Amino acid sequence: MTLRTRFAPSPTGFLHIGGARTALFCYLHTRRHQGAFVLRIEDTDTERSTQEAVAVILEGLNWLGLPPDEGPFFQSHHTARYLEVVQTLLATGHAYPCVCSRERLDAVREQQRTTGDKPRYDGHCREAHLTVAPGQPHVIRFKTPQEGEILWEDKIQGSIRIANGELDDLILVRSDGSPTYNLAVAVDDHDMGISLVIRGEDHISNTPRQIHVFKAMGWAVPEYGHMPLLHGSDGAKLSKRHGAVSVLQYREEGFLPSAVNNYLARLGWSHGEQEIFTMAELEQLFDVSALGRSAAIFDRAKLLWINGHHIRAATPEQLLPELAFQLARLGIDPAPSSEQLAAILPEFQPRAATLVEMAQKCRFLFIDSVLPYEEKAARKHLTPATRPALAALAAAFQALPAWTTTALEEAFQATLTAFGLTMGQLAQPVRVVLTGSGASPGIFETLGMLGREKSLHRLQEGLAHLDRQEQTTA
RNA sequence: GUCCCCAUCGUCUAGUGGCCUAGGACGCCGGCCUCUCACGCCGGUAACACGGGUUCGACUCCCGUUGGGGACGCCA
């Protein structure tokens, strides 16, 4: 029997980083075991589910590179089947109608809370054998066994046992006739032949309820693996408060999907002392049964480091669209050509932890003027004392027959010798004038990438700047 | 409150009774490289929550305490 897993998000919001991790683990585990990865949209809550959320979740999965083998399927399309199952449950005495009002339920819970009991349904209608009149508001509840316990070998958590006495009679069908989560999940997991349910550990308490439905229907119970949750820096379950935004936000921020996946996979899982993994490696190595059991805290600093690694390991061609995307966001117009970007990318790959950072660092190449200069850099390196050498260098460059690295180096060296300067004493002022900042790729690489025309223009611009400065201070 | 789960450097982790004077990675600090910034390299900082057992021997097994997390909806 082949492995079948499912990722089952509810479309009530975007796909955040925690959901992405669940999807990733399902996907990787399934790839490793050559199973089928099913995507199922849990939209039984018609009040809160939206089409936009579905679209954003799909887009997120697509960006991460976690395509489902089957689906997306929508639970809202399966309503008739859920209700059919409920009829069977009713007929076999595993379910019953309940006419308790919300007010009564609230009062019961309130009472239980004050007496220190676990808030739960008190079974008021359980043995009432009610026959509801047409139009009479009621829900259908599952008749949970009160004795015994549910025990399962969790793929991640080990054996978990929960006494049936801890459970109450959950609602299967709402008073508006719509099915609830626990019913829909059990029916779909069975109908879709899911053999391993991988989900967050916040679902542990739902598992015995779902297993009861399976048993009442005489279905084979799937295996379960409850993964530890992702926490924010305060140690609590990741939420919007922690900036748990859409995974697509990470694309905006210049992260590579391979890096995000790599980072996420290392949260709770390890393979020897290896830190960097390609998707292909993860698909081969990752196994949910090797997961740890304690929650992990999301650490952006490490994500940044991993992202830098993946940026360095990528080919310029792979990065090209991402960089173009970020440059466009910076308002670079016209957009540089692919050839242009591919040529400069290697210089910036080791210098950026994100594509956003990379775009900022190579921006100087695509704008008309880098004025005004970064203040600190200009103050430190662009002093009146540097003017003569700068002017001489500009003249020497001007006279160059060809804009080659060798020629540039020779002219540079000659200027150095003529003025008795060290490399740094001249390179830094030139760098500021060329890029507007005190940091850039090597000075000859920078000159080469900028090209003759822009370089010469910026040197003149720099000299003019120094002259202006002279006047204001004089 | 009740039930369930967890507990090694700040963070992610290795560790499955002796190989641990606890290893790696991120971060941080220092150094090297060097025209700047990165990258890279070298070094440093820093942890087995606590208390009982079990054992010749516990980070590793058991119990308890403490701490943290999750769940307790006509949400999923």
Coordinates of C-alpha atoms in Angstrom, one line a residue, chain A residues 127-396:
Chain A
E127 CA -30.2 9.6 26.2
A128 CA -33.3 11.6 25.4
H129 CA -34.0 9.8 22.1
L130 CA -35.5 13.0 20.7
T131 CA -37.5 13.1 17.6
V132 CA -37.1 16.6 16.3
A133 CA -40.1 18.2 14.6
P134 CA -39.5 19.6 11.1
G135 CA -38.1 23.1 11.5
Q136 CA -37.1 22.6 15.1
P137 CA -33.5 23.9 15.6
H138 CA -31.1 21.1 16.6
V139 CA -27.6 19.8 16.0
I140 CA -26.4 16.3 15.6
R141 CA -23.9 15.1 18.1
F142 CA -21.6 12.1 18.1
K143 CA -22.2 9.7 20.9
T144 CA -18.7 9.3 22.3
P145 CA -18.1 6.2 24.4
Q146 CA -17.7 7.1 28.0
E147 CA -15.6 4.2 29.1
G148 CA -12.3 3.1 27.7
E149 CA -9.6 5.1 26.0
I150 CA -8.2 5.9 22.6
L151 CA -4.5 5.0 22.1
W152 CA -2.4 5.5 19.0
E153 CA 1.2 5.2 18.1
D154 CA 2.0 8.7 16.9
K155 CA 4.7 8.7 14.2
I156 CA 6.3 11.7 15.9
Q157 CA 5.1 11.9 19.5
G158 CA 5.2 8.2 20.4
S159 CA 2.2 6.6 22.0
I160 CA -0.5 8.9 23.1
R161 CA -3.5 7.7 25.1
I162 CA -6.6 9.8 26.0
A163 CA -9.4 8.5 28.2
N164 CA -12.8 8.7 26.6
G165 CA -14.0 10.2 29.8
E166 CA -12.1 13.3 28.8
L167 CA -14.0 13.7 25.7
D168 CA -17.5 15.1 25.2
D169 CA -20.2 14.6 22.5
L170 CA -18.9 16.7 19.7
I171 CA -21.2 18.3 17.2
L172 CA -21.2 16.7 13.7
V173 CA -23.9 18.9 12.1
R174 CA -24.6 22.4 13.0
S175 CA -28.1 23.8 13.5
D176 CA -28.0 25.2 10.0
G177 CA -27.5 21.7 8.6
S178 CA -23.8 22.1 7.7
P179 CA -21.1 19.6 8.7
T180 CA -18.3 20.5 11.1
Y181 CA -14.6 20.0 10.9
N182 CA -14.2 16.8 12.8
L183 CA -16.8 15.0 10.8
A184 CA -15.5 16.3 7.4
V185 CA -11.9 15.5 8.2
A186 CA -12.7 11.9 9.2
V187 CA -14.9 11.3 6.2
D188 CA -12.4 12.8 3.7
D189 CA -9.4 11.2 5.2
H190 CA -11.2 7.9 4.8
D191 CA -12.6 8.6 1.3
M192 CA -9.3 9.9 0.0
G193 CA -7.4 6.9 1.3
I194 CA -5.1 9.0 3.5
S195 CA -2.8 6.6 5.3
L196 CA -0.8 9.2 7.3
V197 CA -2.1 12.4 8.7
I198 CA 0.7 14.9 9.3
R199 CA -0.4 18.0 11.1
G200 CA 0.4 20.3 13.9
E201 CA 0.4 19.1 17.5
D202 CA -2.4 21.5 18.2
H203 CA -4.6 18.9 16.6
I204 CA -3.8 16.1 19.1
S205 CA -7.0 16.7 20.9
N206 CA -9.0 16.2 17.7
T207 CA -7.5 12.9 16.9
P208 CA -9.4 10.7 19.4
R209 CA -12.6 12.3 18.2
Q210 CA -11.8 11.5 14.6
I211 CA -10.7 8.0 15.5
H212 CA -14.1 7.5 17.1
V213 CA -15.8 8.4 13.9
F214 CA -13.6 6.0 12.0
K215 CA -14.4 3.2 14.4
A216 CA -18.1 3.9 14.4
M217 CA -18.1 3.7 10.6
G218 CA -16.0 0.5 10.7
W219 CA -13.2 2.2 8.7
A220 CA -9.5 1.6 9.0
V221 CA -7.9 4.2 11.1
P222 CA -5.0 6.1 9.4
E223 CA -1.6 6.7 11.1
Y224 CA -1.0 10.1 12.7
G225 CA 2.1 12.2 13.1
H226 CA 1.7 15.4 15.1
M227 CA 4.5 17.8 14.5
P228 CA 5.8 20.2 17.2
L229 CA 4.6 23.8 16.6
L230 CA 6.6 26.7 15.5
H231 CA 6.9 29.4 18.1
G232 CA 7.7 33.1 18.1
S233 CA 10.6 34.6 20.0
D234 CA 8.5 34.8 23.1
G235 CA 8.0 31.0 23.1
A236 CA 4.3 31.1 22.2
K237 CA 2.6 29.6 19.2
L238 CA 3.4 31.7 16.1
S239 CA 0.7 34.2 15.4
K240 CA 0.1 37.4 13.6
R241 CA 1.5 39.2 16.6
H242 CA 4.9 37.7 15.7
G243 CA 4.7 39.0 12.2
A244 CA 3.6 35.5 11.0
V245 CA 2.7 37.0 7.7
S246 CA 2.1 35.2 4.4
V247 CA 5.0 33.1 3.1
L248 CA 4.7 35.3 0.0
Q249 CA 6.0 38.1 2.2
Y250 CA 9.3 36.2 2.2
R251 CA 9.5 36.5 -1.5
E252 CA 8.9 40.2 -1.2
E253 CA 11.7 40.4 1.3
G254 CA 14.1 38.6 -1.1
F255 CA 14.2 35.1 0.3
L256 CA 14.7 32.1 -2.0
P257 CA 12.1 29.3 -1.6
S258 CA 14.9 26.8 -1.4
A259 CA 16.3 28.7 1.5
V260 CA 13.0 29.0 3.3
N261 CA 12.4 25.3 2.9
N262 CA 16.0 24.5 4.0
Y263 CA 15.5 26.6 7.1
L264 CA 12.1 25.2 7.9
A265 CA 13.3 21.6 7.5
R266 CA 16.1 22.1 10.1
L267 CA 13.5 23.2 12.7
G268 CA 12.9 19.9 14.5
W269 CA 14.9 17.8 12.1
S270 CA 18.6 17.2 11.4
H271 CA 20.8 15.0 9.3
G272 CA 24.2 14.7 11.0
E273 CA 26.0 18.0 11.0
Q274 CA 24.7 19.1 7.7
E275 CA 23.1 22.6 7.6
I276 CA 22.6 23.3 3.9
F277 CA 20.3 21.1 1.9
T278 CA 18.9 21.4 -1.6
M279 CA 15.3 20.4 -2.2
A280 CA 16.5 17.3 -3.9
E281 CA 18.5 16.3 -0.8
L282 CA 15.5 17.0 1.4
E283 CA 13.2 14.9 -0.7
Q284 CA 15.6 12.0 -0.3
L285 CA 16.5 12.4 3.3
F286 CA 13.6 13.9 5.2
D287 CA 11.4 11.5 7.3
V288 CA 8.8 12.6 9.7
S289 CA 9.7 9.9 12.1
A290 CA 13.0 11.5 12.7
L291 CA 11.4 14.7 13.9
G292 CA 12.0 15.9 17.4
R293 CA 9.2 16.5 19.8
S294 CA 9.9 20.0 21.1
A295 CA 8.7 23.2 19.6
A296 CA 11.2 25.4 17.8
I297 CA 11.5 29.2 17.8
F298 CA 11.7 31.0 14.5
D299 CA 15.1 32.7 14.1
R300 CA 15.3 35.2 11.3
A301 CA 19.1 35.5 11.7
K302 CA 19.7 31.9 10.8
L303 CA 17.2 32.1 7.9
L304 CA 19.3 35.1 6.6
W305 CA 22.5 33.1 6.8
I306 CA 20.9 30.1 4.9
N307 CA 19.4 32.4 2.3
G308 CA 22.9 33.9 1.7
H309 CA 24.2 30.4 1.2
H310 CA 21.5 29.6 -1.3
I311 CA 22.1 32.9 -3.1
R312 CA 25.8 32.1 -3.4
A313 CA 25.1 28.5 -4.5
A314 CA 22.6 29.6 -7.2
T315 CA 23.5 30.2 -10.8
P316 CA 23.1 33.8 -12.0
E317 CA 20.4 32.5 -14.3
Q318 CA 18.4 31.2 -11.4
L319 CA 18.6 34.5 -9.6
L320 CA 18.0 36.7 -12.5
P321 CA 14.2 36.9 -12.4
E322 CA 14.3 37.5 -8.6
L323 CA 16.8 40.3 -8.9
A324 CA 14.9 41.9 -11.7
F325 CA 11.8 41.7 -9.5
Q326 CA 13.5 43.5 -6.7
L327 CA 15.1 46.2 -8.9
A328 CA 11.6 46.9 -10.3
R329 CA 10.4 47.4 -6.8
L330 CA 13.2 49.9 -6.3
G331 CA 11.8 51.8 -9.3
I332 CA 14.7 51.1 -11.6
D333 CA 13.5 52.1 -15.1
P334 CA 14.3 51.0 -17.8
A335 CA 14.7 47.5 -16.5
P336 CA 18.3 46.2 -17.1
S337 CA 18.6 43.4 -19.7
S338 CA 19.0 39.8 -18.7
E339 CA 22.5 39.8 -20.1
Q340 CA 23.4 42.8 -18.1
L341 CA 22.1 41.3 -14.9
A342 CA 23.7 37.9 -15.5
A343 CA 27.0 39.6 -16.0
I344 CA 27.0 41.5 -12.7
L345 CA 25.3 38.9 -10.5
P346 CA 28.4 37.0 -9.6
E347 CA 29.9 40.1 -8.1
F348 CA 26.9 40.5 -5.8
Q349 CA 26.1 37.0 -4.8
P350 CA 28.6 36.8 -2.0
R351 CA 27.6 40.2 -0.8
A352 CA 23.9 39.8 -0.1
A353 CA 21.8 37.8 2.3
T354 CA 18.6 38.6 0.5
L355 CA 17.7 39.7 -3.0
V356 CA 16.4 43.0 -1.5
E357 CA 19.9 43.7 -0.2
M358 CA 21.4 42.7 -3.5
A359 CA 19.1 45.1 -5.4
Q360 CA 20.1 47.9 -3.1
K361 CA 23.7 47.1 -3.5
C362 CA 23.7 47.0 -7.3
R363 CA 21.3 49.9 -7.7
F364 CA 24.1 52.4 -8.4
L365 CA 24.8 50.7 -11.7
F366 CA 21.4 51.5 -13.1
I367 CA 20.7 55.1 -12.0
D368 CA 21.9 58.3 -13.6
S369 CA 23.6 59.8 -10.7
V370 CA 24.6 58.6 -7.3
L371 CA 24.4 62.1 -5.7
P372 CA 24.0 62.8 -3.0
Y373 CA 26.8 60.6 -1.6
E374 CA 26.3 58.6 1.5
E375 CA 27.3 61.3 4.1
K376 CA 29.6 59.3 6.3
A377 CA 31.5 57.8 3.4
A378 CA 31.9 61.1 1.6
R379 CA 33.1 62.8 4.8
K380 CA 35.7 60.2 5.4
H381 CA 37.1 59.6 1.9
L382 CA 36.2 62.5 -0.3
T383 CA 38.4 65.2 1.2
P384 CA 40.0 68.1 -0.7
A385 CA 43.3 66.4 -0.4
T386 CA 42.1 63.6 -2.7
R387 CA 41.2 66.0 -5.5
P388 CA 44.5 66.2 -7.4
A389 CA 44.9 62.4 -7.6
L390 CA 41.2 62.0 -8.5
A391 CA 41.6 64.5 -11.3
A392 CA 44.7 62.8 -12.6
L393 CA 43.0 59.5 -12.5
A394 CA 40.1 60.9 -14.4
A395 CA 42.3 62.3 -17.0
A396 CA 44.3 59.0 -17.3

